[in-house]
Every structure is written in C-alpha cells, then in structure tokens.
Short mmCIF file of C-alpha atoms in Angstrom, two decimals:
data_model
loop_
_atom_site.label_atom_id
_atom_site.label_comp_id
_atom_site.label_asym_id
_atom_site.label_seq_id
_atom_site.Cartn_x
_atom_site.Cartn_y
_atom_site.Cartn_z
CA ASN F 25 -12.39 -7.70 15.23
CA ALA F 26 -12.05 -4.09 14.17
CA GLY F 27 -9.27 -2.19 15.80
CA VAL F 28 -5.61 -1.32 15.76
CA THR F 29 -3.08 -4.10 15.22
CA GLN F 30 0.59 -3.70 15.99
CA THR F 31 3.32 -6.02 14.79
CA PRO F 32 5.56 -7.35 16.16
CA LYS F 33 4.52 -7.64 19.80
CA PHE F 34 8.05 -8.17 21.08
CA ARG F 35 11.49 -7.59 19.62
CA VAL F 36 15.07 -7.57 20.80
CA LEU F 37 17.53 -5.56 18.71
CA LYS F 38 21.24 -5.07 18.90
CA THR F 39 22.55 -1.53 18.98
CA GLY F 40 22.81 -0.19 15.46
CA GLN F 41 20.29 -2.55 13.92
CA SER F 42 17.23 -1.26 12.13
CA MET F 43 13.62 -2.32 12.23
CA THR F 44 10.12 -1.21 11.30
CA LEU F 45 7.07 -1.38 13.53
CA LEU F 46 3.76 -1.72 11.74
CA CYS F 47 0.46 -0.26 12.85
CA ALA F 48 -2.64 -1.24 10.91
CA GLN F 49 -6.18 -0.04 11.50
CA ASP F 50 -9.35 -1.15 9.76
CA MET F 51 -11.67 1.62 10.96
CA ASN F 52 -10.95 4.09 8.15
CA HIS F 53 -9.53 6.54 10.70
CA GLU F 54 -7.84 9.67 9.42
CA TYR F 55 -5.49 10.32 12.31
CA MET F 56 -2.78 7.97 13.53
CA TYR F 57 -0.21 8.38 16.28
CA TRP F 58 2.91 6.66 17.57
CA TYR F 59 3.66 6.95 21.30
CA ARG F 60 6.37 5.50 23.48
CA GLN F 61 5.76 4.55 27.09
CA ASP F 62 8.51 4.73 29.66
CA PRO F 63 8.17 4.22 33.43
CA GLY F 64 7.23 7.41 35.24
CA MET F 65 6.91 9.38 32.02
CA GLY F 66 3.52 8.39 30.72
CA LEU F 67 3.10 8.20 26.97
CA ARG F 68 5.02 10.60 24.80
CA LEU F 69 4.17 11.34 21.20
CA ILE F 70 6.83 10.39 18.66
CA HIS F 71 5.18 11.13 15.31
CA TYR F 72 1.67 11.46 14.02
CA SER F 73 -0.29 11.62 10.79
CA VAL F 74 -3.42 13.56 9.97
CA GLY F 75 -4.10 11.64 6.78
CA GLU F 76 -2.69 9.42 4.07
CA GLY F 77 0.63 10.71 2.79
CA THR F 78 1.17 13.12 5.70
CA THR F 79 3.38 12.86 8.75
CA ALA F 80 4.55 15.26 11.45
CA LYS F 81 6.87 15.26 14.42
CA GLY F 82 5.70 14.91 17.97
CA GLU F 83 7.53 15.51 21.25
CA VAL F 84 10.31 12.93 20.88
CA PRO F 85 10.94 12.30 17.16
CA ASP F 86 14.73 11.95 17.18
CA GLY F 87 15.96 8.58 15.98
CA TYR F 88 12.64 7.64 14.39
CA ASN F 89 11.09 7.97 10.97
CA VAL F 90 7.54 7.27 9.86
CA SER F 91 5.55 6.75 6.71
CA ARG F 92 1.87 6.62 5.87
CA LEU F 93 1.65 5.52 2.27
CA LYS F 94 -1.72 3.86 2.81
CA LYS F 95 -4.47 5.24 5.00
CA GLN F 96 -4.73 2.08 7.07
CA ASN F 97 -1.02 1.69 7.83
CA PHE F 98 1.38 3.82 9.86
CA LEU F 99 4.97 2.57 9.97
CA LEU F 100 7.55 3.55 12.58
CA GLY F 101 11.18 3.00 11.64
CA LEU F 102 14.33 2.89 13.69
CA GLU F 103 17.32 3.29 11.36
CA SER F 104 20.03 2.67 13.94
CA ALA F 105 18.65 1.44 17.24
CA ALA F 106 20.06 2.73 20.52
CA PRO F 107 19.53 1.44 24.07
CA SER F 108 17.63 4.65 24.84
CA GLN F 109 14.95 3.44 22.45
CA THR F 110 14.15 0.49 24.70
CA SER F 111 10.49 1.13 25.41
CA VAL F 112 6.94 0.02 24.82
CA TYR F 113 5.51 1.54 21.66
CA PHE F 114 1.83 2.19 21.19
CA CYS F 115 -0.04 3.14 18.09
CA ALA F 116 -3.39 4.90 18.21
CA SER F 117 -5.91 6.08 15.67
CA ARG F 118 -9.01 8.23 15.65
CA PRO F 119 -11.51 9.48 13.11
CA SER F 120 -11.76 13.08 12.08
CA GLY F 121 -14.45 15.04 13.82
CA PHE F 122 -16.16 14.03 17.04
CA SER F 123 -16.17 10.41 18.18
CA PHE F 124 -17.42 9.10 21.50
CA TYR F 125 -14.44 6.89 22.22
CA GLY F 126 -12.10 9.04 20.20
CA TYR F 127 -8.95 7.04 20.22
CA THR F 128 -8.29 3.35 19.69
CA PHE F 129 -4.98 1.99 20.90
CA GLY F 130 -3.05 -1.04 19.78
CA SER F 131 -1.77 -3.59 22.28
CA GLY F 132 1.80 -2.33 22.06
CA THR F 133 5.22 -3.46 20.93
CA ARG F 134 7.82 -4.12 23.58
CA LEU F 135 11.24 -3.30 22.17
CA THR F 136 14.54 -4.00 23.88
CA VAL F 137 17.78 -2.66 22.44
CA VAL F 138 20.89 -4.33 23.82
CA ALA R 2 1.98 24.71 27.31
CA GLN R 3 -0.70 22.14 27.81
CA SER R 4 -0.02 19.49 30.39
CA VAL R 5 -1.47 16.86 32.66
CA ALA R 6 -0.21 15.97 36.10
CA GLN R 7 -0.88 12.90 38.18
CA PRO R 8 0.68 13.74 41.53
CA GLU R 9 0.72 10.21 42.94
CA ASP R 10 2.93 7.48 41.51
CA GLN R 11 0.99 4.86 43.44
CA VAL R 12 -2.29 4.65 45.30
CA ASN R 13 -2.97 1.84 47.76
CA VAL R 14 -6.47 0.98 48.93
CA ALA R 15 -8.15 -1.94 50.59
CA GLU R 16 -10.75 -3.90 48.69
CA GLY R 17 -14.21 -2.50 49.33
CA ASN R 18 -12.96 0.97 50.17
CA PRO R 19 -13.51 3.99 47.93
CA LEU R 20 -10.64 5.00 45.70
CA THR R 21 -9.51 8.26 44.15
CA VAL R 22 -6.80 8.75 41.55
CA LYS R 23 -5.91 12.38 41.10
CA CYS R 24 -5.38 14.36 37.92
CA THR R 25 -4.91 18.05 37.24
CA TYR R 26 -4.59 19.68 33.87
CA SER R 27 -3.49 22.84 32.15
CA VAL R 28 -4.99 23.59 28.75
CA SER R 29 -6.06 26.59 26.75
CA GLY R 30 -9.74 26.64 25.99
CA ASN R 31 -12.25 24.02 27.04
CA PRO R 32 -10.64 20.72 28.02
CA TYR R 33 -11.41 17.31 26.56
CA LEU R 34 -10.31 14.94 29.33
CA PHE R 35 -9.85 11.18 29.33
CA TRP R 36 -9.01 8.33 31.65
CA TYR R 37 -7.39 5.15 30.39
CA VAL R 38 -6.43 1.97 32.21
CA GLN R 39 -3.58 -0.37 31.38
CA TYR R 40 -3.44 -3.88 32.76
CA PRO R 41 -0.06 -5.64 32.86
CA ASN R 42 1.33 -6.35 29.40
CA ARG R 43 -1.76 -4.96 27.76
CA GLY R 44 -2.70 -1.90 25.74
CA LEU R 45 -4.66 1.10 26.93
CA GLN R 46 -8.37 0.72 27.52
CA PHE R 47 -10.73 3.67 27.49
CA LEU R 48 -12.55 4.26 30.80
CA LEU R 49 -14.36 7.56 30.40
CA LYS R 50 -14.14 11.05 29.06
CA TYR R 51 -15.39 14.55 29.71
CA ILE R 52 -16.31 16.79 26.81
CA THR R 53 -19.04 19.02 28.16
CA GLY R 54 -22.13 18.81 30.34
CA ASP R 55 -22.40 17.20 33.75
CA ASN R 56 -19.32 17.49 35.90
CA LEU R 57 -19.71 13.90 37.08
CA VAL R 58 -18.89 11.47 34.29
CA LYS R 59 -19.68 7.78 34.55
CA GLY R 60 -17.58 5.23 32.74
CA SER R 61 -16.69 1.58 32.43
CA TYR R 62 -16.28 -0.92 35.28
CA GLY R 63 -18.05 1.32 37.82
CA PHE R 64 -15.58 4.18 37.55
CA GLU R 65 -16.55 7.81 37.50
CA ALA R 66 -14.68 11.08 37.33
CA GLU R 67 -15.43 14.53 38.61
CA PHE R 68 -14.56 17.53 36.49
CA ASN R 69 -13.77 20.65 38.50
CA LYS R 70 -13.08 23.65 36.33
CA SER R 71 -12.05 25.99 39.14
CA GLN R 72 -9.49 23.52 40.43
CA THR R 73 -8.56 22.29 36.93
CA SER R 74 -8.94 18.73 38.16
CA PHE R 75 -10.43 15.53 36.80
CA HIS R 76 -10.11 12.95 39.57
CA LEU R 77 -11.03 9.32 38.93
CA LYS R 78 -13.20 7.67 41.57
CA LYS R 79 -14.87 4.42 42.42
CA PRO R 80 -17.10 3.83 45.46
CA SER R 81 -15.85 0.31 46.21
CA ALA R 82 -12.51 -0.94 44.93
CA LEU R 83 -11.91 -4.46 43.64
CA VAL R 84 -8.63 -6.36 43.60
CA SER R 85 -9.11 -6.64 39.83
CA ASP R 86 -8.97 -2.83 39.58
CA SER R 87 -5.23 -3.01 40.26
CA ALA R 88 -3.60 -1.52 37.18
CA LEU R 89 -1.87 1.55 35.78
CA TYR R 90 -4.16 4.53 35.20
CA PHE R 91 -3.52 7.41 32.84
CA CYS R 92 -5.21 10.76 32.67
CA ALA R 93 -5.01 12.58 29.34
CA VAL R 94 -6.15 15.80 27.73
CA ARG R 95 -6.75 16.35 24.06
CA ASP R 96 -4.49 18.96 22.54
CA SER R 97 -6.45 22.06 21.58
CA GLY R 98 -4.70 22.33 18.22
CA ASN R 99 -5.85 20.59 15.06
CA THR R 100 -3.66 17.53 15.58
CA GLY R 101 -6.00 16.17 18.23
CA LYS R 102 -3.14 14.41 19.94
CA LEU R 103 -3.50 13.24 23.50
CA ILE R 104 -1.23 14.60 26.20
CA PHE R 105 -0.78 12.08 28.98
CA GLY R 106 0.02 12.29 32.64
CA GLN R 107 2.81 10.10 33.95
CA GLY R 108 0.45 7.44 35.22
CA THR R 109 -0.65 6.22 38.65
CA THR R 110 -0.38 2.62 39.76
CA LEU R 111 -3.43 1.52 41.71
CA GLN R 112 -2.90 -1.35 44.11
CA VAL R 113 -6.01 -2.82 45.69
CA LYS R 114 -5.28 -5.25 48.50
CA PRO R 115 -7.69 -7.92 49.69
#
C-alpha cells in the first residue's frame, strides 16, 4: 500500500546512545516532516525538508539531525540520546501544490530513553 | 505567531448524544484548517479540512466541522456519538509560509460512554 513507512516502531535506548529513525514514502512527495508528540503538547515540528538534498529546522531541533539524500527517505538522527527525547515520533509527507488530503502520516515510532 | 488552541483536554459524552470538540486558531491570511484523529497506538488519520467555500465541512466517519471566521474557530461536531469515536483529536492549521508545515493544537481526548 502506498504511504509513509516508519522504522522502527518501538525502541528503547540508553542515555548517550545514538540511533536513526527512517521515514520512507512512495508517493513521490516533495515535502517531508518530522514531528514529536508529547502528552498535552500536541505535535511539534523537529525538522522538515522541502525537497531532496534540503533540510531545515523546525520548532524543536536541538539534539536531532536529519538528512534527505534520496527524495523518498527522510532520516532523523539522535547522536546522544537523552531522557527528554522520550516521545512518539511521526513522519509526514505531502506533495507540492494543492492536494485534497495534503499530508500523509506514518504510524509513528515510540522511543524510550532510559 | 500562528497558533491553534484546543481549550479542552478531555470531552466526555454519552453514546448517541451530539459531540463538539473545540478549536480556535490564529493565522495571518486565509486559514487552511484540518482535523485529525489518533486511535490508541496508531498514527494520525485525516478527518476533514477547510480550504475555502462552505463554512460547514463534512468529513469521514460522520464528522463535520464549522468554520467561523469572525470567531476564528473550527469546531468539530458529530450529531450522534459512538463509543468507537473515543480517541485523541487534533486540530491543525497550515503555516502560511512556503514550508506548508502543520501547526497543531495540543489535542483533545474524546471519551464516549455507553
């Protein structure tokens, strides 16, 4: 099925460890976004990309890095995980221009940092 | 600054009764407004959106939303609630800049009791 796939779905990290979350979309969308979801705070934008090879910071970028070497993939990296990064991470994509549904979200990655 | 507010953390209704989940927004220019639903341990599902046109927007699963420009509101409604509607609901507005990012409210938990 076409859509946005996030891997892994769950992960437990120790403080200081690193990891990469992968977001892959097969809809040829230009724009991709990484959000984190925390109770009572909604979804906050971490980083985003407006096209292959481009990235930009969102609201809460500290402690994260991203890369978009291929149009279909948007990687979110944690170089040195901290307990404050315990969250559910969502990736989203959308095409350029007008689209009825606009944004397609992945099913999320639940990350716990201990 | 653009923002979305959902003033209620939780809404409780009895099955069969009408429900309303409130949302107000602040955005420069014309707003593009969205409602998403999140079931437990799942990703975000698109319910409906307002771009332009009729102030009453109909969406998935019998939900509708009323856009009120003078009150800067976009309340989600359903005439008769189902227990299966119990979930977390997010209102969002599309950023008016060229990033097209979504700005989310903090979310409202809807609890429908039999």
